[in-house]
Short mmCIF file of C-alpha atoms and ligand atoms in Angstrom, two decimals:
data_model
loop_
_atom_site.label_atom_id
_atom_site.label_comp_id
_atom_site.label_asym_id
_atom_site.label_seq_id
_atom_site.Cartn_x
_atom_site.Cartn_y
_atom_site.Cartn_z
CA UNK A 1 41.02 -2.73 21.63
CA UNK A 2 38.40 -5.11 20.31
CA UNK A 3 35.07 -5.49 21.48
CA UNK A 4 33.27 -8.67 22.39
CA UNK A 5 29.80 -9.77 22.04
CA UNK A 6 27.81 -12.21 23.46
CA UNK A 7 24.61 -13.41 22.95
CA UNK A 8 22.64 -16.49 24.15
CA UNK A 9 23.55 -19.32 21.72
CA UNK A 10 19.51 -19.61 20.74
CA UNK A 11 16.39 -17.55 20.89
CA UNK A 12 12.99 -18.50 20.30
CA UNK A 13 10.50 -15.26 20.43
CA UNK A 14 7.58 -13.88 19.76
CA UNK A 15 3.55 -15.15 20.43
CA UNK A 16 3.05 -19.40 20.81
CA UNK A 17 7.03 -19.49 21.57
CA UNK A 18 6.58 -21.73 24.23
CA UNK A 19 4.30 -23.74 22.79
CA UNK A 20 6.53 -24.34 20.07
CA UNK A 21 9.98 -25.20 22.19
CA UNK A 22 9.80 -28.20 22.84
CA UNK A 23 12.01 -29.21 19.78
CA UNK A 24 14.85 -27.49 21.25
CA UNK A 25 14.45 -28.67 24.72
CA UNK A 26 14.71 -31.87 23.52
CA UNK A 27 18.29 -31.43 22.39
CA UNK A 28 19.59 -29.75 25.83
CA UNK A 29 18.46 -32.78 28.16
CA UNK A 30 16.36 -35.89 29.36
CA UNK A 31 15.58 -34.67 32.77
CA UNK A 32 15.02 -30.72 33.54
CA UNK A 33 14.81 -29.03 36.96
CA UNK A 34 12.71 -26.65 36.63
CA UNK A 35 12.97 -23.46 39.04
CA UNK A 36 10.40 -21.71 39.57
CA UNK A 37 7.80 -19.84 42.21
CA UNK A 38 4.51 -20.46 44.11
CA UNK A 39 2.79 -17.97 41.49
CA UNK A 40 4.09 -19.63 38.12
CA UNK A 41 2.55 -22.56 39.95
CA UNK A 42 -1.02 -20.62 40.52
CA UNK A 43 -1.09 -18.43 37.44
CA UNK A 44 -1.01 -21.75 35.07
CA UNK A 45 2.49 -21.27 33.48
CA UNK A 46 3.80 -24.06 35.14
CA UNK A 47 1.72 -26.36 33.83
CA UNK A 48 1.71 -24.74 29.98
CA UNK A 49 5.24 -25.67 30.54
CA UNK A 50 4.87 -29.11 31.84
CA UNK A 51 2.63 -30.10 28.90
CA UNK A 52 5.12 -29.08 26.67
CA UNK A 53 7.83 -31.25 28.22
CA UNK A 54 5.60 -34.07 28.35
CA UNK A 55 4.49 -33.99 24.87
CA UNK A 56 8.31 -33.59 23.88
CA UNK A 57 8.60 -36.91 26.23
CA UNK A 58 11.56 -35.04 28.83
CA UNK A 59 11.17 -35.60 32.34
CA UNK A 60 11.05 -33.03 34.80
CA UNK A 61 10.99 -32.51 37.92
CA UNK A 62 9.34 -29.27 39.82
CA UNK A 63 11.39 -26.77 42.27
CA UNK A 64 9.13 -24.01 42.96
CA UNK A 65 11.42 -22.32 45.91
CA UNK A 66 12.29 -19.37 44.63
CA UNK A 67 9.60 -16.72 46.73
CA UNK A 68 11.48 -13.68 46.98
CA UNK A 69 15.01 -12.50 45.72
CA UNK A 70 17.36 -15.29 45.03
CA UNK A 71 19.71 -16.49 48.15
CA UNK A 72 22.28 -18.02 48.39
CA UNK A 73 20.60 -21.02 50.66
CA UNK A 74 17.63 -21.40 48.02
CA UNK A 75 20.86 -21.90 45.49
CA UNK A 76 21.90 -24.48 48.29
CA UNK A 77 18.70 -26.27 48.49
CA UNK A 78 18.14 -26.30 43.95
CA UNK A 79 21.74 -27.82 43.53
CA UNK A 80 20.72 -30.71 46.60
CA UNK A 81 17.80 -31.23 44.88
CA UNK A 82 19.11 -31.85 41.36
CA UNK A 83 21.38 -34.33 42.61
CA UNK A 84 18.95 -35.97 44.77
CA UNK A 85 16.64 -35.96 41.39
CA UNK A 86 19.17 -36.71 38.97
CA UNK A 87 18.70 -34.23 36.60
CA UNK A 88 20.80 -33.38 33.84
CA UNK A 89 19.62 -29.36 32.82
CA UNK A 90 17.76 -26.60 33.97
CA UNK A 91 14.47 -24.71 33.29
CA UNK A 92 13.95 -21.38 34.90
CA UNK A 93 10.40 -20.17 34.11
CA UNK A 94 9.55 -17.01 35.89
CA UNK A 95 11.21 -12.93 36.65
CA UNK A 96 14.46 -12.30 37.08
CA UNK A 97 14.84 -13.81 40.41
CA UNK A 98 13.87 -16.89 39.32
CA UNK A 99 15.88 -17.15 36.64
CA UNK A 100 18.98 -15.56 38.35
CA UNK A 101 18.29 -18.82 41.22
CA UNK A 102 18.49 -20.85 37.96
CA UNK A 103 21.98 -19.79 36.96
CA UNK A 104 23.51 -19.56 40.45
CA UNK A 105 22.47 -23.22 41.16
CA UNK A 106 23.93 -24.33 37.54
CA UNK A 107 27.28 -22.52 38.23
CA UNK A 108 27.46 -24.02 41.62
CA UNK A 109 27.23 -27.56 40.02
CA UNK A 110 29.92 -27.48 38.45
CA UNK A 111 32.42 -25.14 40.06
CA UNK A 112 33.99 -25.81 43.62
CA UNK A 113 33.55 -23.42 46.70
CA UNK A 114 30.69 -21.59 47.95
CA UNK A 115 29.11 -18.50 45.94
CA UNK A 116 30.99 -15.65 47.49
CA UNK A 117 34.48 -16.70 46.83
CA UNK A 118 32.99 -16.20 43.06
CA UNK A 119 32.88 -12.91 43.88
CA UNK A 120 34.92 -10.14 41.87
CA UNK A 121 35.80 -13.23 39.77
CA UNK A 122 34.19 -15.07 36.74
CA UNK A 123 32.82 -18.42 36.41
CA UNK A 124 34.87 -19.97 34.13
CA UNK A 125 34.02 -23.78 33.34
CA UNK A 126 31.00 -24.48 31.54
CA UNK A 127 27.78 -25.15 33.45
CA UNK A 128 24.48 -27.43 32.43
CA UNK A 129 22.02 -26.66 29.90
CA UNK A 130 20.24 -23.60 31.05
CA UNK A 131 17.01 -22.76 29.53
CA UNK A 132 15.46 -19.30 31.12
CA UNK A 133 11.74 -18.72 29.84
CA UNK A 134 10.96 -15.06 31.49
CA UNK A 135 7.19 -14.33 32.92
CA UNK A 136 8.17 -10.32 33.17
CA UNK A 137 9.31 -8.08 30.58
CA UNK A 138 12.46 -6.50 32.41
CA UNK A 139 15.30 -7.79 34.08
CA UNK A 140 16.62 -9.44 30.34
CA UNK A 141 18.64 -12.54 32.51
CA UNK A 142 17.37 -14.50 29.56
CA UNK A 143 20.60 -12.88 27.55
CA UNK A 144 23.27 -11.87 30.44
CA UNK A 145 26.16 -13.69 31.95
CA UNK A 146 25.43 -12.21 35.29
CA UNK A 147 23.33 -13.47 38.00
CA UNK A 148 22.14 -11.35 41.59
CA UNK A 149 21.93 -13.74 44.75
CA UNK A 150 21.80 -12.27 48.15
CA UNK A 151 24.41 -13.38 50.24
CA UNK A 152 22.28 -13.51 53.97
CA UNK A 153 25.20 -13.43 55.91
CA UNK A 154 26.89 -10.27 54.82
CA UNK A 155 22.95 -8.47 53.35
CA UNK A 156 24.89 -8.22 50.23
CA UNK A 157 23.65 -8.45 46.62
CA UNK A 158 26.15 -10.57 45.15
CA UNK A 159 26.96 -9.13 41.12
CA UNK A 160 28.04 -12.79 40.10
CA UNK A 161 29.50 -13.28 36.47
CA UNK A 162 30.77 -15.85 33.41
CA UNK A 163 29.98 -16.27 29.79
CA UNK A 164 28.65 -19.97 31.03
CA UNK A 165 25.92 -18.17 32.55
CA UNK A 166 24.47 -17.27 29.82
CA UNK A 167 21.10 -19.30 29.01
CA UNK A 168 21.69 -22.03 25.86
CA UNK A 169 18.20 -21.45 25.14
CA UNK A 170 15.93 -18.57 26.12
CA UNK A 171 12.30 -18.40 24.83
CA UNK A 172 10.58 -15.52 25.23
CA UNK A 173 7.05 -15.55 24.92
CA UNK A 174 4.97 -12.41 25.75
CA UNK A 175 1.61 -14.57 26.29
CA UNK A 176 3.42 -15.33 29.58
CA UNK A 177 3.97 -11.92 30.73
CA UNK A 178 -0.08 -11.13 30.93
CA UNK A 179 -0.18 -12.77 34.22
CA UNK A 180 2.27 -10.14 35.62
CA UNK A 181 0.09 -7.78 37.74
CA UNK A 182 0.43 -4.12 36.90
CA UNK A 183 3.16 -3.54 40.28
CA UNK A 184 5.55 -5.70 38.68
CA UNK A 185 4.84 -5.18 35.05
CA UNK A 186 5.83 -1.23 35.99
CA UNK A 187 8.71 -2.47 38.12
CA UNK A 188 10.31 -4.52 35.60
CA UNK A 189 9.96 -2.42 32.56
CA UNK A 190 11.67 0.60 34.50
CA UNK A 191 14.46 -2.14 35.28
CA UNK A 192 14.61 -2.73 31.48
CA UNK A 193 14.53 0.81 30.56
CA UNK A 194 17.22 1.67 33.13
CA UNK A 195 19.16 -1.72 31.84
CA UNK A 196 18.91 0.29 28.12
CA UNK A 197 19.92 3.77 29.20
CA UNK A 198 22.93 2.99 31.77
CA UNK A 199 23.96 0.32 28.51
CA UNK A 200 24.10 3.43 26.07
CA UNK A 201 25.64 5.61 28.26
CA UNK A 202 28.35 3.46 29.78
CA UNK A 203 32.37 3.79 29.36
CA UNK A 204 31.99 0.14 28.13
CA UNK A 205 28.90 0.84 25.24
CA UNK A 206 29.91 -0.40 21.80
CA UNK A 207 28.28 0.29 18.21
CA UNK A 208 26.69 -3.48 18.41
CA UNK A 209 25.09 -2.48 22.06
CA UNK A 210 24.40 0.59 21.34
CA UNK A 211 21.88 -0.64 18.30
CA UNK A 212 20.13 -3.45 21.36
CA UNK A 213 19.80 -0.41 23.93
CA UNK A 214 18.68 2.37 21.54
CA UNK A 215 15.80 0.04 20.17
CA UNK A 216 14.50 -0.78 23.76
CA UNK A 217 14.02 2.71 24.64
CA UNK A 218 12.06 3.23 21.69
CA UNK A 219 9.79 0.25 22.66
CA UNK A 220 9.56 1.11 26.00
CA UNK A 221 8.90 4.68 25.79
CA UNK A 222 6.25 3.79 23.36
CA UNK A 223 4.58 0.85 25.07
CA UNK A 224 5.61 0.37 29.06
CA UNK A 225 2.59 2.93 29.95
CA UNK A 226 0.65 0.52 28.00
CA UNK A 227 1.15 -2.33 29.36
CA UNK A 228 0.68 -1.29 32.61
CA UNK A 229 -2.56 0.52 32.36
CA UNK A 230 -3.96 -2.41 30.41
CA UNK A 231 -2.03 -6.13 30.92
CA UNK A 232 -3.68 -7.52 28.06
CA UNK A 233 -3.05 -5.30 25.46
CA UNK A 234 -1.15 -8.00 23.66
CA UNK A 235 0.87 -5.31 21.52
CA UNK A 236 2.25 -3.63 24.25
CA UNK A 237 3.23 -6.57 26.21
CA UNK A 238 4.98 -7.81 23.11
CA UNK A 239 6.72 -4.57 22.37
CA UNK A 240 8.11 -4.75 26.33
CA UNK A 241 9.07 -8.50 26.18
CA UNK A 242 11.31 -7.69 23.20
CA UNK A 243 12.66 -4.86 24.65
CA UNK A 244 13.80 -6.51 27.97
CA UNK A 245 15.51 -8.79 25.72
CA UNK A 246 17.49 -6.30 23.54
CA UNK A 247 18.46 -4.27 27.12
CA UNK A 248 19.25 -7.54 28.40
CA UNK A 249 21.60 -8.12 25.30
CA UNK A 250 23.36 -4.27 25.39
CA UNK A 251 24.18 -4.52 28.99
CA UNK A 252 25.32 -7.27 28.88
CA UNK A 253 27.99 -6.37 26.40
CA UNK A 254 28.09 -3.06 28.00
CA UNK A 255 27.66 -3.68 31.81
CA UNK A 256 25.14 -1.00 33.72
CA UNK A 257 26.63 1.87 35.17
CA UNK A 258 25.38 3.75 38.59
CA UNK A 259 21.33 3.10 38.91
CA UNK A 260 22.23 -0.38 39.11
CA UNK A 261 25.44 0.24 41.29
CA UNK A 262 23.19 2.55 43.74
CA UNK A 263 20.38 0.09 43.40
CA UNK A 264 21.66 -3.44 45.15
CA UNK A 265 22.31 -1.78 48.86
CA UNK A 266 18.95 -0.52 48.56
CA UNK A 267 17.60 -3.67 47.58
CA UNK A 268 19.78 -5.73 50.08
CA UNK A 269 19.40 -3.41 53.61
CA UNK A 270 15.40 -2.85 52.76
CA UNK A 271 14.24 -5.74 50.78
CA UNK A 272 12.82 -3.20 48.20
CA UNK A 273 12.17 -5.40 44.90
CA UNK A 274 15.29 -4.57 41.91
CA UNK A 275 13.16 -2.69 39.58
CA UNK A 276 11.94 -0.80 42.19
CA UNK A 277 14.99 0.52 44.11
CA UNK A 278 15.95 1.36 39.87
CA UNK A 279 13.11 3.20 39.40
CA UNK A 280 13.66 4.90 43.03
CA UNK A 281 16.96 6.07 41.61
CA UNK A 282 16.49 6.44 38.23
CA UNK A 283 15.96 10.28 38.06
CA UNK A 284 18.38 11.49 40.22
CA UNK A 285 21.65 9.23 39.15
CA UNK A 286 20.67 9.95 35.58
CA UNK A 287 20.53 14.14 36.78
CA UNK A 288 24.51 13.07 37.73
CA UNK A 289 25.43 11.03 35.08
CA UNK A 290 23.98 13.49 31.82
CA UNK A 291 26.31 16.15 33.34
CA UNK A 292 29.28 16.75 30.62
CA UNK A 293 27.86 13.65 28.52
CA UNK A 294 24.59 15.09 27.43
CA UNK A 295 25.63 14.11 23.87
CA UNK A 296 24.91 10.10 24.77
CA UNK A 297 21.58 10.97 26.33
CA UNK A 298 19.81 13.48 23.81
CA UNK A 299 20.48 10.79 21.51
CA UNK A 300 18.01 8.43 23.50
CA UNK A 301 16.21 11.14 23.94
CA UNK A 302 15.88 12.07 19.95
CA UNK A 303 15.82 8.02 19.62
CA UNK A 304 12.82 8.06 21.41
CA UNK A 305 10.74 10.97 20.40
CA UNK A 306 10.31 12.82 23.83
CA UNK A 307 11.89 15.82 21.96
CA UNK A 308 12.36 16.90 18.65
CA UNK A 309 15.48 15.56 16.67
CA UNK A 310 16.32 19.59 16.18
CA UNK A 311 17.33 20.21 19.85
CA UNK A 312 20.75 20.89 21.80
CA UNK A 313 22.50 18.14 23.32
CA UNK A 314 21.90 20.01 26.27
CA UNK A 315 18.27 20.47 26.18
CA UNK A 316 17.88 16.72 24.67
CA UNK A 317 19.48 15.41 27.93
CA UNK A 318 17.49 17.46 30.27
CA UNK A 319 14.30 16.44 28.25
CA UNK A 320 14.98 12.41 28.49
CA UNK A 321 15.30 13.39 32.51
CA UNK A 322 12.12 15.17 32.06
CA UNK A 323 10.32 12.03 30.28
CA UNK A 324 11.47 9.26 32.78
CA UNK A 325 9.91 11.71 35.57
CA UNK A 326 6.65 11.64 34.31
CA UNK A 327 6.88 8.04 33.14
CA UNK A 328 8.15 7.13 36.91
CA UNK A 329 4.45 9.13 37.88
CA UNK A 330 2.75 7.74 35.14
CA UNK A 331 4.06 3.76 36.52
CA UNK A 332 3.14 4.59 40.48
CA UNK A 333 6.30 4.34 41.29
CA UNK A 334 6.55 5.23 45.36
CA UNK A 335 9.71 7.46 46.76
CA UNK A 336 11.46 5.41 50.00
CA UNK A 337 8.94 7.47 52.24
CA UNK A 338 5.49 6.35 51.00
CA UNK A 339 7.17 2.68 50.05
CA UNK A 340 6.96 2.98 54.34
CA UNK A 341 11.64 2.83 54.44
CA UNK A 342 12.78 3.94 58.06
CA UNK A 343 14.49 7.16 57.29
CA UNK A 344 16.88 6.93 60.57
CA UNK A 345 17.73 3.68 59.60
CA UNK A 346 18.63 4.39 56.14
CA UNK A 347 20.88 7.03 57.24
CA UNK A 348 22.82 4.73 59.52
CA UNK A 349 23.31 2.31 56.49
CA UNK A 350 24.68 5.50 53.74
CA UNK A 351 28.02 4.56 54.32
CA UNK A 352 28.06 0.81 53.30
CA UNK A 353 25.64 1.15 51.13
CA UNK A 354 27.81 3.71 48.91
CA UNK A 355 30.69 1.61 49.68
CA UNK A 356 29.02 -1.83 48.36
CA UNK A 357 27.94 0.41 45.69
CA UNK A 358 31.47 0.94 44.59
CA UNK A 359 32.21 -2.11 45.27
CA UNK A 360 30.06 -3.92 43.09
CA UNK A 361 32.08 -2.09 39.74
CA UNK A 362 29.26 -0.51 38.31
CA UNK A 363 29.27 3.41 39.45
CA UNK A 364 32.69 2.87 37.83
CA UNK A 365 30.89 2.73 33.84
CA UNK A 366 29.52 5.86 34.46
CA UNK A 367 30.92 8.68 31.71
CA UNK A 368 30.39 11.30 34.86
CA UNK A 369 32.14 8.37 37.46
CA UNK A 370 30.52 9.31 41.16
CA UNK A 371 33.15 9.21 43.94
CA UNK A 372 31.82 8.08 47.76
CA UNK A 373 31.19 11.07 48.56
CA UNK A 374 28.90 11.97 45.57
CA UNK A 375 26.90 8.84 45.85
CA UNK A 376 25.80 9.41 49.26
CA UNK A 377 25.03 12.59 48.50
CA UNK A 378 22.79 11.03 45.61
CA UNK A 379 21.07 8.89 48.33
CA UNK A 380 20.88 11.53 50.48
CA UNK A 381 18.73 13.46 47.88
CA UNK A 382 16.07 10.97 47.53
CA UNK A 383 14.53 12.46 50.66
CA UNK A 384 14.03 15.20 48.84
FE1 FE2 B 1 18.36 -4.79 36.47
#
């Protein structure tokens, strides 16, 4: 069977990008919407971006509603608001969520029905100009088809899909990403790096993926610590903004596998942020998962450095468990107890939240595939 590959149809990266886009805006539209949040707004990206679009003489207009997680009523309110505005394509500038708001709202201007009957299905029509300029180095939505809204009726993170989804133009400029605070910059580069590993290691990994996912580990292993300990190391904050982009582009030719699978419930019942209920999980799905595929992982591990090239398959798996342990210390990153996650509670919610689990598709990519049972036993375990 043949593989397929898609990419966004144009990149612009690497330092002054943004200052330099305004070019290629120019061709996608005459009046952008741009989505964004309260913090683009304070942090000064908003406006870097508005003087751009003003010197390239394209109107704009501002929608800066997207706070938290993407829902599907701030999706509701961008698409009245775009009509009301009369715009004809769309700038997300921001993380993931922003970005994600950005593609829900285009897909929903153009295709009939409300977001959920989407589910489990693709968007198929084509969708406005979408241009997604990324503030974080991690969730890669500049380069996927897929977009995460939460659907507040049902407290379900909606895994929402089509090849028009993905971005006609991303720009990724790393100058942007030394606003994000250290929290988010460790948040987000764990997303990446789980975005990488779950891409190599999935039933649906290809040689072209495979080449976008091994390069981000290498970049991340060498530079995440970096950028967290010091945001303005410009090196490692380029290093990460590239690699969020490459994982972006190998899962989404690959898809993720469990981490992300096991991730959304967490996300959805608790409100924990995505890169955070990854990094949560990271450790012990990837324990699961090396089991009788240690070959895929001691190559990341080799890739990467965190052992020597000479070592068993065996011992090169366990090792790349061993490095994203200490790298999960190194970043902060909290278990559900100290993030303050009411243990009764979460045991009442273990059986939906391995069944949306399942239900979202992913678990399914795993080499080692987890069955209901083994997934709660995988949430059990993160009470140690
Ligand atoms: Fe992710």
């Amino acid at each position: 069977v043949a593989d397929q590959f898609i990419i966004p149809k144009k990149i612009l990266y690497g330092n002054h990008a943004l200052s330099q886009a305004g070019a290629y805006l120019k061709e996608l539209g005459s009046n952008a919407l741009i989505i964004t949040d309260q913090t683009m707004i304070s942090s000064g990206n908003v406006a870097k971006l508005t003087q751009i679009l003003n010197e390239a003489d394209i109107s704009f207009e501002v929608f800066a509603k997207i706070n938290s997680e993407p829902t599907d009523e701030m999706v509701f309110h961008g698409i009245q608001y775009y009509d009301k505005m009369n715009c004809d394509f769309l700038v997300g500038l921001g993380g993931g969520s922003v970005i994600d708001a950005m593609k829900a709202i285009g897909a929903m201007k153009t295709h009939p029905g409300k977001l959920p009957d989407y589910l489990g299905k693709e968007f198929k029509g084509p969708l406005p100009n979408l241009v997604a300029i990324p503030t974080t180095a991690g969730t890669g939505s500049e380069a996927t088809q897929y977009t995460i809204i939460l659907d507040t009726k049902n407290n379900v993170k909606m895994l929402l899909k089509g090849a028009g989804l993905i971005p006609s133009l991303a720009v990724v400029d790393p100058e942007l990403t030394i606003s994000a605070p250290p929290k988010i910059t460790a948040y987000a580069g764990i997303d990446a790096l789980a975005h990488a590993i779950e891409a190599y290691t999935s039933r649906k990994a290809q040689p072209l993926s495979d080449q976008f996912a091994l390069s981000a580990c290498k970049r991340i292993f060498s530079s995440l610590k970096n950028a967290f300990v010091n945001g303005t190391d410009m090196e490692a904050r380029s290093q990460m903004a590239l690699a969020s982009l490459e994982a972006g582009i190998a899962f989404n030719n690959s898809s993720v596998t469990i981490v992300h699978g096991m991730s959304r419930p967490i996300g959805a019942i608790f409100h924990v942020p995505h890169g955070l209920s990854n990094a949560m999980l990271l450790e012990n799905c990837l324990s699961f998962a090396v089991k009788g595929s240690e070959k895929r992982f001691a190559d990341i591990a080799r890739v990467t450095g965190v052992t020597s090239e000479h070592v068993t398959d065996s011992q090169g798996g366990e090792a790349l468990i061993y490095a994203i342990r200490n790298l999960c210390y190194e970043l902060d990153i909290p278990s559900l107890k100290s993030y303050g996650i009411d243990k009764y509670k979460y045991f009442t919610v273990l059986d939906k939240m391995a069944e949306d689990a399942l239900k979202s598709g992913s678990p399914a990519n795993t080499l080692r595939t987890p069955c209901k049972k083994e997934i709660i036993k995988i949430y059990e375990s993160l009470w140690g």
